[in-house]
Short mmCIF file of C-alpha atoms and ligand atoms in Angstrom, two decimals:
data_model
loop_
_atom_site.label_atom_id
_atom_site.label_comp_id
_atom_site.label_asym_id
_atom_site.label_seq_id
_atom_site.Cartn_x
_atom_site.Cartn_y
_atom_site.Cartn_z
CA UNK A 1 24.90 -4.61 1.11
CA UNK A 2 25.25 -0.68 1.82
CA UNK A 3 25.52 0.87 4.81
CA UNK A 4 23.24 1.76 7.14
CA UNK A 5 22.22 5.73 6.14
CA UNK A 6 21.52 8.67 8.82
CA UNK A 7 18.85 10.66 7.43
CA UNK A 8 21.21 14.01 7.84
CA UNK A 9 24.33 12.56 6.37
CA UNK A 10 22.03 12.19 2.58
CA UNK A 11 23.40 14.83 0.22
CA UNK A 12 25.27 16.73 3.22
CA UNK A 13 28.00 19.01 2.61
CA UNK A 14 30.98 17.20 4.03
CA UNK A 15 32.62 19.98 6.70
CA UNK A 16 35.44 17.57 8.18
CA UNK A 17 37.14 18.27 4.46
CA UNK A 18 37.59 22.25 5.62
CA UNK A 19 36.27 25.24 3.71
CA UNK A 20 36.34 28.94 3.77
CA UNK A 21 34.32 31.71 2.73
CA UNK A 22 30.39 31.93 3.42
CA UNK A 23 30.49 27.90 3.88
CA UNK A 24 33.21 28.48 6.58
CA UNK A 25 30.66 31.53 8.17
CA UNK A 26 27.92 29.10 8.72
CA UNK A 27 30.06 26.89 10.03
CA UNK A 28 31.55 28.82 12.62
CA UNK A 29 28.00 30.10 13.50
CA UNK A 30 26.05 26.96 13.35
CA UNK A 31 28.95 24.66 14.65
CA UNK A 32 28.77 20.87 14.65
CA UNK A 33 24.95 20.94 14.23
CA UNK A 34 24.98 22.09 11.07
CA UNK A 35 23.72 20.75 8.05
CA UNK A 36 23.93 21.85 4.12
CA UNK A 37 23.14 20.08 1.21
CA UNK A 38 25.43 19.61 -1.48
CA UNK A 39 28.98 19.07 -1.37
CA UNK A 40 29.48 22.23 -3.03
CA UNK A 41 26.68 24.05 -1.19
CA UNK A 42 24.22 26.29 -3.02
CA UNK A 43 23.23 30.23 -1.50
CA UNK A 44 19.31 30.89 -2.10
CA UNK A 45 18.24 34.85 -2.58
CA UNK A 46 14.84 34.34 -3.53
CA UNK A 47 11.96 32.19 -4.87
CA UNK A 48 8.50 31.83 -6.66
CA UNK A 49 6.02 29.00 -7.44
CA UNK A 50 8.19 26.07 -8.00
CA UNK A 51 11.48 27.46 -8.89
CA UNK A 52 14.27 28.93 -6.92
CA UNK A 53 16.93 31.54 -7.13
CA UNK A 54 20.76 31.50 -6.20
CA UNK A 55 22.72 34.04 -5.66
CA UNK A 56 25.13 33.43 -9.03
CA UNK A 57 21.73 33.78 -10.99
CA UNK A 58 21.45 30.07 -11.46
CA UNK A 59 17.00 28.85 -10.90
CA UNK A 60 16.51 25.51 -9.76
CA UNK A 61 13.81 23.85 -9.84
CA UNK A 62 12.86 22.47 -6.39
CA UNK A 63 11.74 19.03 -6.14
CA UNK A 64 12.60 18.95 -2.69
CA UNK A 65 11.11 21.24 -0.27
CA UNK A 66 7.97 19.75 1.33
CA UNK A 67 7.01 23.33 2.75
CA UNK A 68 6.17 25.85 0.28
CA UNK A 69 4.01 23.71 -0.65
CA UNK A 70 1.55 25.67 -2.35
CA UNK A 71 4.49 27.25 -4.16
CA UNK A 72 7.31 29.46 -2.85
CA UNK A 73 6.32 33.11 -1.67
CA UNK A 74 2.49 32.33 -2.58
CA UNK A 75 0.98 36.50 -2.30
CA UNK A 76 -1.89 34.75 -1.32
CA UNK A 77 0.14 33.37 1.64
CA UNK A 78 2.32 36.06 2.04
CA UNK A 79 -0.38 39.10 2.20
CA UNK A 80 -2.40 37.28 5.07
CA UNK A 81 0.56 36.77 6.96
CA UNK A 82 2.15 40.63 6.56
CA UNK A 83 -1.80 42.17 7.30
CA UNK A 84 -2.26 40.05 10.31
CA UNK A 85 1.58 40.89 11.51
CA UNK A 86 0.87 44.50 11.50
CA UNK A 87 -2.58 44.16 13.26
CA UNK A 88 -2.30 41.75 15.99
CA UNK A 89 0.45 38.48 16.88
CA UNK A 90 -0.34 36.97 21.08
CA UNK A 91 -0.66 34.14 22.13
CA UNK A 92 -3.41 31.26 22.86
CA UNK A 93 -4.80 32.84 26.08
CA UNK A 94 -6.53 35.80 24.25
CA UNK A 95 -9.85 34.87 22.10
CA UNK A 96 -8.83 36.24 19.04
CA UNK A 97 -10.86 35.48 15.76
CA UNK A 98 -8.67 34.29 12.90
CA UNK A 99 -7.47 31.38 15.96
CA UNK A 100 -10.97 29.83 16.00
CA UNK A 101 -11.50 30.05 12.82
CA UNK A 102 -8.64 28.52 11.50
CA UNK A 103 -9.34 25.77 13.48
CA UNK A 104 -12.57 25.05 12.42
CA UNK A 105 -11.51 25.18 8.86
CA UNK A 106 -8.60 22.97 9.80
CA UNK A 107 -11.28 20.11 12.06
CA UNK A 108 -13.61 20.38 8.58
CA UNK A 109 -10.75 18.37 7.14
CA UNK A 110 -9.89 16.20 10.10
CA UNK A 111 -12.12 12.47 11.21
CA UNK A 112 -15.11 14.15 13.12
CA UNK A 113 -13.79 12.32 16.36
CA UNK A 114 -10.60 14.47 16.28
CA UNK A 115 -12.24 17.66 17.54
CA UNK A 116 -9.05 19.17 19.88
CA UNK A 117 -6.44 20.58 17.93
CA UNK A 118 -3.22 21.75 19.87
CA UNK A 119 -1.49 24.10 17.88
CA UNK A 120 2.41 23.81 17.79
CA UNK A 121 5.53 25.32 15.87
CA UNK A 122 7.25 22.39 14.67
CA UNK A 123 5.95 18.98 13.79
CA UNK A 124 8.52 17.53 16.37
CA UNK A 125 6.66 19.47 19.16
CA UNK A 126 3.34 17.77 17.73
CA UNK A 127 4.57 14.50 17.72
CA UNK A 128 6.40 14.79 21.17
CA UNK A 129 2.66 16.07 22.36
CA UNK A 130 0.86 13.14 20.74
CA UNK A 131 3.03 10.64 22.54
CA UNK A 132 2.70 12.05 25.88
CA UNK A 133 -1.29 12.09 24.90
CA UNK A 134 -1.19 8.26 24.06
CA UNK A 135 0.88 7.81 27.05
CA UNK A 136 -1.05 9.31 29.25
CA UNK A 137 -4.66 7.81 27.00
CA UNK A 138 -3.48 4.08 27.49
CA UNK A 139 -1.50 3.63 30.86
CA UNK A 140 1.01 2.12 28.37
CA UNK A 141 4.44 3.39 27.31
CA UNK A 142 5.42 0.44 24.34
CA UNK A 143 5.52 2.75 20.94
CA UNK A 144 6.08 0.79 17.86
CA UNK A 145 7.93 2.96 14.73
CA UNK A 146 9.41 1.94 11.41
CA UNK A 147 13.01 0.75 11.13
CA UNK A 148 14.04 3.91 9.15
CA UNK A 149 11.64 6.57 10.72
CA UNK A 150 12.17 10.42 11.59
CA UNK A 151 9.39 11.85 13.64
CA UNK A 152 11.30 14.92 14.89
CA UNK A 153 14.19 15.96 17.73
CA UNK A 154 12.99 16.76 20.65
CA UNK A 155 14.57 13.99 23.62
CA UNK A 156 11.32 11.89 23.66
CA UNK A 157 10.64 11.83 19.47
CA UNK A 158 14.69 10.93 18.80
CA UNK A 159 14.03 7.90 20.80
CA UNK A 160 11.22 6.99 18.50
CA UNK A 161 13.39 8.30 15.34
CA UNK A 162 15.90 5.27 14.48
CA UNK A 163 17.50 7.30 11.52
CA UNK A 164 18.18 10.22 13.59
CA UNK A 165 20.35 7.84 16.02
CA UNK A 166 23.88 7.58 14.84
CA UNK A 167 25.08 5.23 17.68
CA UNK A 168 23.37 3.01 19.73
CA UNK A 169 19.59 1.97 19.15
CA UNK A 170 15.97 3.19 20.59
CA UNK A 171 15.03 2.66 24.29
CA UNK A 172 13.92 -0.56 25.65
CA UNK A 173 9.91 0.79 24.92
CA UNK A 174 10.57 1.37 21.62
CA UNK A 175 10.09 -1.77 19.08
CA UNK A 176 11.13 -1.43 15.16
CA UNK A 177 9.53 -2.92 12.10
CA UNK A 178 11.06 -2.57 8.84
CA UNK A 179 8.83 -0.37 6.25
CA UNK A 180 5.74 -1.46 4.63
CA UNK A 181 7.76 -2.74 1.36
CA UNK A 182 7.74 -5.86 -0.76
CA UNK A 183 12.16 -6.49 0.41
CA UNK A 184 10.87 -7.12 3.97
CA UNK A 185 6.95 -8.55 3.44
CA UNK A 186 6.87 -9.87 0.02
CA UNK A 187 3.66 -9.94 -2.12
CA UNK A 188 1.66 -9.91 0.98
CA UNK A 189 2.60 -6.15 2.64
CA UNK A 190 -0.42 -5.57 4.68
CA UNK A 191 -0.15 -9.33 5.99
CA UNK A 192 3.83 -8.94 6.96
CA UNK A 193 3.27 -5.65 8.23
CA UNK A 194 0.45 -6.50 10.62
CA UNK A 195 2.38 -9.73 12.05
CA UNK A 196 5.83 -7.45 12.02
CA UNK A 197 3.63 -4.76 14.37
CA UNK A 198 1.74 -8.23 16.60
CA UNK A 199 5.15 -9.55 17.23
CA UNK A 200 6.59 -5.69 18.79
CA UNK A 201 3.58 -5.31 20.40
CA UNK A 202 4.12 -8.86 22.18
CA UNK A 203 7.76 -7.87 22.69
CA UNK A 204 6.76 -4.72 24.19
CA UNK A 205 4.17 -6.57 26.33
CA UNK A 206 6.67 -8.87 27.86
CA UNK A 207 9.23 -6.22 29.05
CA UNK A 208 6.32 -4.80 30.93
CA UNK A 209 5.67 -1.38 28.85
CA UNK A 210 2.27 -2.35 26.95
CA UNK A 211 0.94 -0.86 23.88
CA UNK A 212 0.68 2.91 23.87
CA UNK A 213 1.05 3.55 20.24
CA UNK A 214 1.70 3.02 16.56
CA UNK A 215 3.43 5.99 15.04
CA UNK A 216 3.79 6.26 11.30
CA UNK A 217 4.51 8.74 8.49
CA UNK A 218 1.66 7.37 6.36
CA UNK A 219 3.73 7.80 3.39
CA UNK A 220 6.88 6.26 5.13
CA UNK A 221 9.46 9.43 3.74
CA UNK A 222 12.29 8.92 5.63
CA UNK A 223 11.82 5.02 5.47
CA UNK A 224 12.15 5.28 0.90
CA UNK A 225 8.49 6.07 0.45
CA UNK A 226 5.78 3.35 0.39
CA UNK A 227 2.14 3.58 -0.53
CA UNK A 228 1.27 0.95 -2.25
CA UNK A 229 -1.02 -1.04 -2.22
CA UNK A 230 -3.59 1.05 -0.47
CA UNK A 231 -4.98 -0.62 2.40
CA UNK A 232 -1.96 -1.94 3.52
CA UNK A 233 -1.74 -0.32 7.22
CA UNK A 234 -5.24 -1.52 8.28
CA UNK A 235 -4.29 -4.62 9.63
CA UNK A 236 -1.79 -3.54 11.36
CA UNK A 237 -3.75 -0.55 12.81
CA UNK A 238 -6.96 -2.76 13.46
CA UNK A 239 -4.55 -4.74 15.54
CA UNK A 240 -2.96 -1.90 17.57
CA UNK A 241 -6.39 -0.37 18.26
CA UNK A 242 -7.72 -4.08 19.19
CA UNK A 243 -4.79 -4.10 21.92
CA UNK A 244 -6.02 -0.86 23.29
CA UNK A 245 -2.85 1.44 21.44
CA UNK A 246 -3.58 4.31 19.39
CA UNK A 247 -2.58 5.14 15.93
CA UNK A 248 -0.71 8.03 15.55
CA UNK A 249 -0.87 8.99 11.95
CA UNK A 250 2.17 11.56 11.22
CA UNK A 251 0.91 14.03 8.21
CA UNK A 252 3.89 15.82 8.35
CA UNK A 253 5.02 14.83 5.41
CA UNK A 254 1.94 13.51 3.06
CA UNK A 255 -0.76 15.49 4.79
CA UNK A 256 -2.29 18.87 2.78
CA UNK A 257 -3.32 17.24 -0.29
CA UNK A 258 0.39 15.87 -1.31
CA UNK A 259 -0.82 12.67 -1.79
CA UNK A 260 -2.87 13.26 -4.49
CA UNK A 261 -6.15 11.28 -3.48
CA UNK A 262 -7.07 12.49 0.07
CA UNK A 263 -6.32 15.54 2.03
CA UNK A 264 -4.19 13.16 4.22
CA UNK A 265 -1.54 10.25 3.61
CA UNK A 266 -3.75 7.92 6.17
CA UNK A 267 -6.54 8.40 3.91
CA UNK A 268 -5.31 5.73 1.19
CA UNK A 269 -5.12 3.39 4.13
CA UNK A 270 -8.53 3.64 5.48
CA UNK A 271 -7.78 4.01 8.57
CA UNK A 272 -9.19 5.72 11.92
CA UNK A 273 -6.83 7.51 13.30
CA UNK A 274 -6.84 8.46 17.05
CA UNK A 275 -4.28 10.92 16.69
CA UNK A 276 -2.81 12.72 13.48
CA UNK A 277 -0.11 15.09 13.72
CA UNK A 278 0.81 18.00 10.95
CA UNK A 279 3.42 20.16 10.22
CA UNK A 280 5.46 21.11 7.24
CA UNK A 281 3.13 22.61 4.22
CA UNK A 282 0.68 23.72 6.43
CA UNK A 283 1.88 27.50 6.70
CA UNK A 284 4.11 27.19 3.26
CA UNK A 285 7.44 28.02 5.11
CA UNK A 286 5.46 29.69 8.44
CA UNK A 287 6.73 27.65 11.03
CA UNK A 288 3.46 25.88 12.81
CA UNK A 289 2.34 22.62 12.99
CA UNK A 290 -0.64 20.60 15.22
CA UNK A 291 -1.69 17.61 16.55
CA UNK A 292 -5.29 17.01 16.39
CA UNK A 293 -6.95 14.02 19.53
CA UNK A 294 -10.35 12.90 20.71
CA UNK A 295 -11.06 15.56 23.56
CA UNK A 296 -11.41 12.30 26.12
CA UNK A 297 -7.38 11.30 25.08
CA UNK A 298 -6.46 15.24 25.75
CA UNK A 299 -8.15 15.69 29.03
CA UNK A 300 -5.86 12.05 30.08
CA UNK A 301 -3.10 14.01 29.49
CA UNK A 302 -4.11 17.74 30.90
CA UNK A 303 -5.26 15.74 33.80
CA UNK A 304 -1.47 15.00 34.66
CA UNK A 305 0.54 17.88 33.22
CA UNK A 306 -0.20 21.55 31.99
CA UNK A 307 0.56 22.13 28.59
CA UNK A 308 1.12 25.93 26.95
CA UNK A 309 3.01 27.15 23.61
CA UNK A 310 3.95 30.11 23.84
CA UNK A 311 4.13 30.78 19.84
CA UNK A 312 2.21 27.74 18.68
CA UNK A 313 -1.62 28.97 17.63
CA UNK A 314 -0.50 32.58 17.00
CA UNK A 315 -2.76 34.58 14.85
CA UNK A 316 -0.01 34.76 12.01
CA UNK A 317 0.40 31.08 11.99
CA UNK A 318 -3.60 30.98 11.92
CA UNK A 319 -3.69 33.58 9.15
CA UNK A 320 -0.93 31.64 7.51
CA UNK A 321 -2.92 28.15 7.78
CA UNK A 322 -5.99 29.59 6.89
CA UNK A 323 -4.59 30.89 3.74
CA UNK A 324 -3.03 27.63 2.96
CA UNK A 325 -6.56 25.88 3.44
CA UNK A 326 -7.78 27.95 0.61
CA UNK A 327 -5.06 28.07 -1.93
CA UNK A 328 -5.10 24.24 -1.92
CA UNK A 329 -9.04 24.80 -2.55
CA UNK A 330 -8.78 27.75 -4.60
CA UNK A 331 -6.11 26.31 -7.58
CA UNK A 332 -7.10 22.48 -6.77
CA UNK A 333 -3.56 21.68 -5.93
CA UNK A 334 -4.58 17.89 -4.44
CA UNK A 335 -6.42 17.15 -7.85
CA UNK A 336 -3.47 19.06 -9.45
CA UNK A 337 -0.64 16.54 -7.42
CA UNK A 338 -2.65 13.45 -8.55
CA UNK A 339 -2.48 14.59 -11.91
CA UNK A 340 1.11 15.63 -12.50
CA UNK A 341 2.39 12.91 -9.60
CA UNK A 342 0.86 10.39 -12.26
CA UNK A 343 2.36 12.29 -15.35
CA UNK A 344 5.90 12.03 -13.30
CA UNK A 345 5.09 8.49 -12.40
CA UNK A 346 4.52 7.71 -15.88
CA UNK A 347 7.86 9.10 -17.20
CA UNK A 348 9.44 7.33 -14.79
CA UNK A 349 8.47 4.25 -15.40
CA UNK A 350 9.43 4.79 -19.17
CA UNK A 351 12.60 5.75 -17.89
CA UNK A 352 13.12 2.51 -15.33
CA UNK A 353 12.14 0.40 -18.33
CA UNK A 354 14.88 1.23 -20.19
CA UNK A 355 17.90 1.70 -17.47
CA UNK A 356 19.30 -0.77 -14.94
CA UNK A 357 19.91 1.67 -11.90
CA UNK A 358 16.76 2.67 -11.36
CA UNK A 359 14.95 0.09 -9.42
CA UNK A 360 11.78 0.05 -8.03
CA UNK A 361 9.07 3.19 -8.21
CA UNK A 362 6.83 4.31 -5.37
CA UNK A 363 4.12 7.08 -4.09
CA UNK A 364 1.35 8.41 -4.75
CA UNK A 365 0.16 12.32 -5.98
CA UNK A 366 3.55 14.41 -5.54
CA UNK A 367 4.94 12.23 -3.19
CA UNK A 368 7.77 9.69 -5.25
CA UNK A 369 10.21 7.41 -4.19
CA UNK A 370 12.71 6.07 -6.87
CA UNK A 371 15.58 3.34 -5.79
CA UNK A 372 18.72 3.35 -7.40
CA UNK A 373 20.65 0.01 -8.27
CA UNK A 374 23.37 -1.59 -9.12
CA UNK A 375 23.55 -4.87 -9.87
CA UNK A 376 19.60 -4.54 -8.28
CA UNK A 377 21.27 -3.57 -5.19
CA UNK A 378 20.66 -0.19 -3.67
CA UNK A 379 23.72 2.63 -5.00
CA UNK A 380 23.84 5.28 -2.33
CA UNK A 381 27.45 6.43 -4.15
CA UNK A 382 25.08 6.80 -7.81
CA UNK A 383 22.31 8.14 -5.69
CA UNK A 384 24.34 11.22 -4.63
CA UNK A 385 26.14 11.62 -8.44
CA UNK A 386 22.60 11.89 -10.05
CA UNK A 387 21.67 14.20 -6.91
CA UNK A 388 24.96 15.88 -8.44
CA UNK A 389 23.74 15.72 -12.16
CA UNK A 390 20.54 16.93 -11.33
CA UNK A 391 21.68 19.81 -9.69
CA UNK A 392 24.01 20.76 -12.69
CA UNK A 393 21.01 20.40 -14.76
CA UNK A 394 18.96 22.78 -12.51
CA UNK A 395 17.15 20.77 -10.26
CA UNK A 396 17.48 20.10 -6.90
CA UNK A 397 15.94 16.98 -5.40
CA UNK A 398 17.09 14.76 -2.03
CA UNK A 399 17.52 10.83 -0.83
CA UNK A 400 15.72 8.82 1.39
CA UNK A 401 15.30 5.07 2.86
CA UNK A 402 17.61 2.92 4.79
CA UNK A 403 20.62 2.68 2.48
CA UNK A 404 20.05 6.24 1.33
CA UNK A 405 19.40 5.05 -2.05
CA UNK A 406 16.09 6.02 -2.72
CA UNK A 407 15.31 9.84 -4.82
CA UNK A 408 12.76 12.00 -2.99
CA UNK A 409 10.45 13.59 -5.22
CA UNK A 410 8.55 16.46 -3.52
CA UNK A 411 8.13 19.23 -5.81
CA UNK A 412 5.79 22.19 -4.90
CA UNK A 413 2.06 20.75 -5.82
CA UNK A 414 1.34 23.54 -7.86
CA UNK A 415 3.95 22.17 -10.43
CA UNK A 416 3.04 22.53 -13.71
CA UNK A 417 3.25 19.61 -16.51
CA UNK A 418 6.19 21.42 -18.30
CA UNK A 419 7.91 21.59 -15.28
CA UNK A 420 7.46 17.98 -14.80
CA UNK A 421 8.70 17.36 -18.46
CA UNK A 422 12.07 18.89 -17.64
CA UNK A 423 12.45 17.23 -14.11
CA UNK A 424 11.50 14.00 -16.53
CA UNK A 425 14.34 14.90 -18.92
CA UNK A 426 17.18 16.18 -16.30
CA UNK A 427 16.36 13.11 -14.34
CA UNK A 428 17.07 10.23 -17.58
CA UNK A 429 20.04 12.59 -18.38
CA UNK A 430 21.01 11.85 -15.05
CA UNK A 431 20.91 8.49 -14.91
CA UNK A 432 22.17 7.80 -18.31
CA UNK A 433 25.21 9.76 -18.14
C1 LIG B 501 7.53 12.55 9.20
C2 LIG B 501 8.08 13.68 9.99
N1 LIG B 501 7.57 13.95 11.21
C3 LIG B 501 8.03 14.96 11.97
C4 LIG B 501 9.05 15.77 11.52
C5 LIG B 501 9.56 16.88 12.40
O1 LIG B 501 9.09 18.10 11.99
P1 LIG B 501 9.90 19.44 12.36
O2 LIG B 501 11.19 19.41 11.64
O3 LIG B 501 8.97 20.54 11.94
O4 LIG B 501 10.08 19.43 13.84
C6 LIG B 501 9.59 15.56 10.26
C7 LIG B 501 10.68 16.44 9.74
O5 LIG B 501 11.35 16.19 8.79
C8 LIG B 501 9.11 14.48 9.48
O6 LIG B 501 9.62 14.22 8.27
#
């Protein structure tokens, strides 16, 4: 079996092998934290809709990036943002329109009982938020994550992100399950799942720390992707909610209409959510993010500790939201990702039928997961030369999952099906050759 893959190390430029040049620059600025893709890595000048420029002149196509979202350098974005930049940027302690408003476009698309929204900047300072809300909520500290799970960096959300950790394991109130998948539950994924998240929450009840909280990405990214069959979390979430835990549903990644058939990833599930958390697409490359609670779970926490953002809620990021909100309405990207996701889906699974390295298929809208195999094992070495290939071929696309085996698809949801056609065709080229 492969190793064990940090989410970081997937398609990283590989510094220990020394370099010079611009790579070298960045290297020397950015030091032992940073991170490039490729091994040969790529410099970006510009980009538009789906595609992306380099500095040689080469466009890629990018079926990675899960924040333009609406498409790279969207005017309809990008005006908002510059008009509301030259009029006005504070903070949350003025009353300033475009805030308020923002937000109640943002709650029209939340549960009704989610009626606090906390602005943030990144989705790690969301999710660091919700947990000290579910802390504070229950009385409980036990928080229950996937085996393969990123939820961010700050000090508290590492020790709830196993693939972050490249030594050691998570704290002593932190239990693992492995992903929603058929390898660890079978035909029965909703059944395994649920007993997976009973037995942590009994482990977590016998060292003493209780049930604060189930945490997922409801589309399970960083874990290889799952979503299928829908339905499958509500067992597990009935039984976290029965023990007095919250669900913590983590939109980063699927929420803003990626998905395909709901605004949000939990959606498919049919679930309640006590908390959801957002990030990524929701400014298309405007760095904000949220985390939405029941007012009583928000006034647990304010009761114990103050809590202020300094940039998180500005009136750019609201401007930038706000014009998200209405793109996505405006050019029906979520009826646009269910369509193409199922056009990619089905050229995929033409393509699967007739190679034996690519393994199982999984997602839903714009949001793919595709395992590579050998010998139906998972082929993180094959994995990077197709993320090689694919990149010759003028597409640029990432890995996920536990053995780093598993293609990320995440194009832009305003991909077209011609673009979708030649991801189809660069992606069999790849695998064939
Ligand atoms: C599921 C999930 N949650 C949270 C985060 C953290 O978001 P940010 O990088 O904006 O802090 C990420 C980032 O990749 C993520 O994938």
């Amino acid at each position: 079996m492969s190793d064990i893959r940090q989410i970081l190390d997937m398609n990283a430029f590989d510094a220990s092998k020394g370099t010079t040049g611009k790579v070298q620059r960045r290297l020397d600025n950015l030091g032992a934290a940073s991170v490039l893709f490729y091994r040969q890595p790529i410099e970006m000048i510009s980009a538009q809709g789906a595609w992306m420029q380099a500095a040689d002149g080469t466009r890629y196509l990018d079926f990675y990036n899960n924040v333009p979202s609406v498409g790279h350098s969207h005017p309809e974005v990008v005006r908002p943002i510059s008009e509301q930049i030259a009029r006005l940027n504070t903070n949350t302690r003025y009353l300033v329109g475009v805030v308020d408003e923002y937000l109640e476009a943002l709650k029209a698309r939340l549960p009704e009982p989610l009626s606090n929204v906390m602005l943030t900047c990144s989705g790690s300072e969301a999710n660091d938020l919700a947990l000290r809300v579910a802390f504070a909520a229950t009385g409980a500290r036990g928080v229950i994550v996937t085996q393969t799970a990123y939820h961010g960096n700050t000090a508290l959300v590492t020790d709830v992100s196993p693939s972050a950790m490249k030594r050691g394991a998570p704290p002593d109130w932190v239990e693992t399950v492995p992903a929603p998948g058929s390898a660890a539950y079978g035909d029965d994924i909703a059944g395994g799942f649920a007993q997976a998240v009973t037995e942590a929450m009994a482990r977590l009840t016998a060292r003493g720390h209780g049930v604060a909280a189930l945490l997922v990405d409801s589309i399970f990214s960083s874990d290889g992707v799952f979503a299928d069959p829908p339905g499958f979390l509500r067992a597990a979430a009935k039984a976290v909610q029965a023990a007095g835990g919250l669900l913590i549903a983590d939109e980063v990644q699927p929420g803003f209409g990626r998905t395909g058939g709901g605004f949000w990833g939990f959606e498919r599930h049919g679930v309640a959510p006590d908390i959801v958390t957002m990030g990524k697409p929701m400014g298309n490359g405007f760095p904000m993010a949220g985390m939405a609670a029941r007012p009583a779970h928000l006034q647990s926490f304010c009761a114990e500790t103050g809590y202020f953002n300094t940039f998180g809620g500005n009136p750019v990021a609201a401007a930038a939201g706000l014009a998200v909100l209405r793109v996505i309405e405006a050019e029906g990207l979520q009826h646009n990702a269910a369509r193409i996701g199922a056009q990619l889906m089905q050229g995929l699974q033409t393509i699967a039928k007739g190679s034996e390295r690519v393994g199982q298929l999984r997602g839903a809208g714009l949001f793919l997961g595709v395992d590579l195999i050998r010998d139906g094992a998972p082929d993180p070495a094959f994995t990077t030369q197709v993320i090689d290939a694919m990149r010759a071929s003028g597409v640029l696309i990432g890995a996920a999952g536990r053995y780093g085996a598993t293609l990320k698809l995440r194009p832009p949801l305003c991909l077209d099906a011609a673009e979708a056609a030649q991801f189809l065709d660069a992606f069999e080229r790849a695998v064939s050759g």
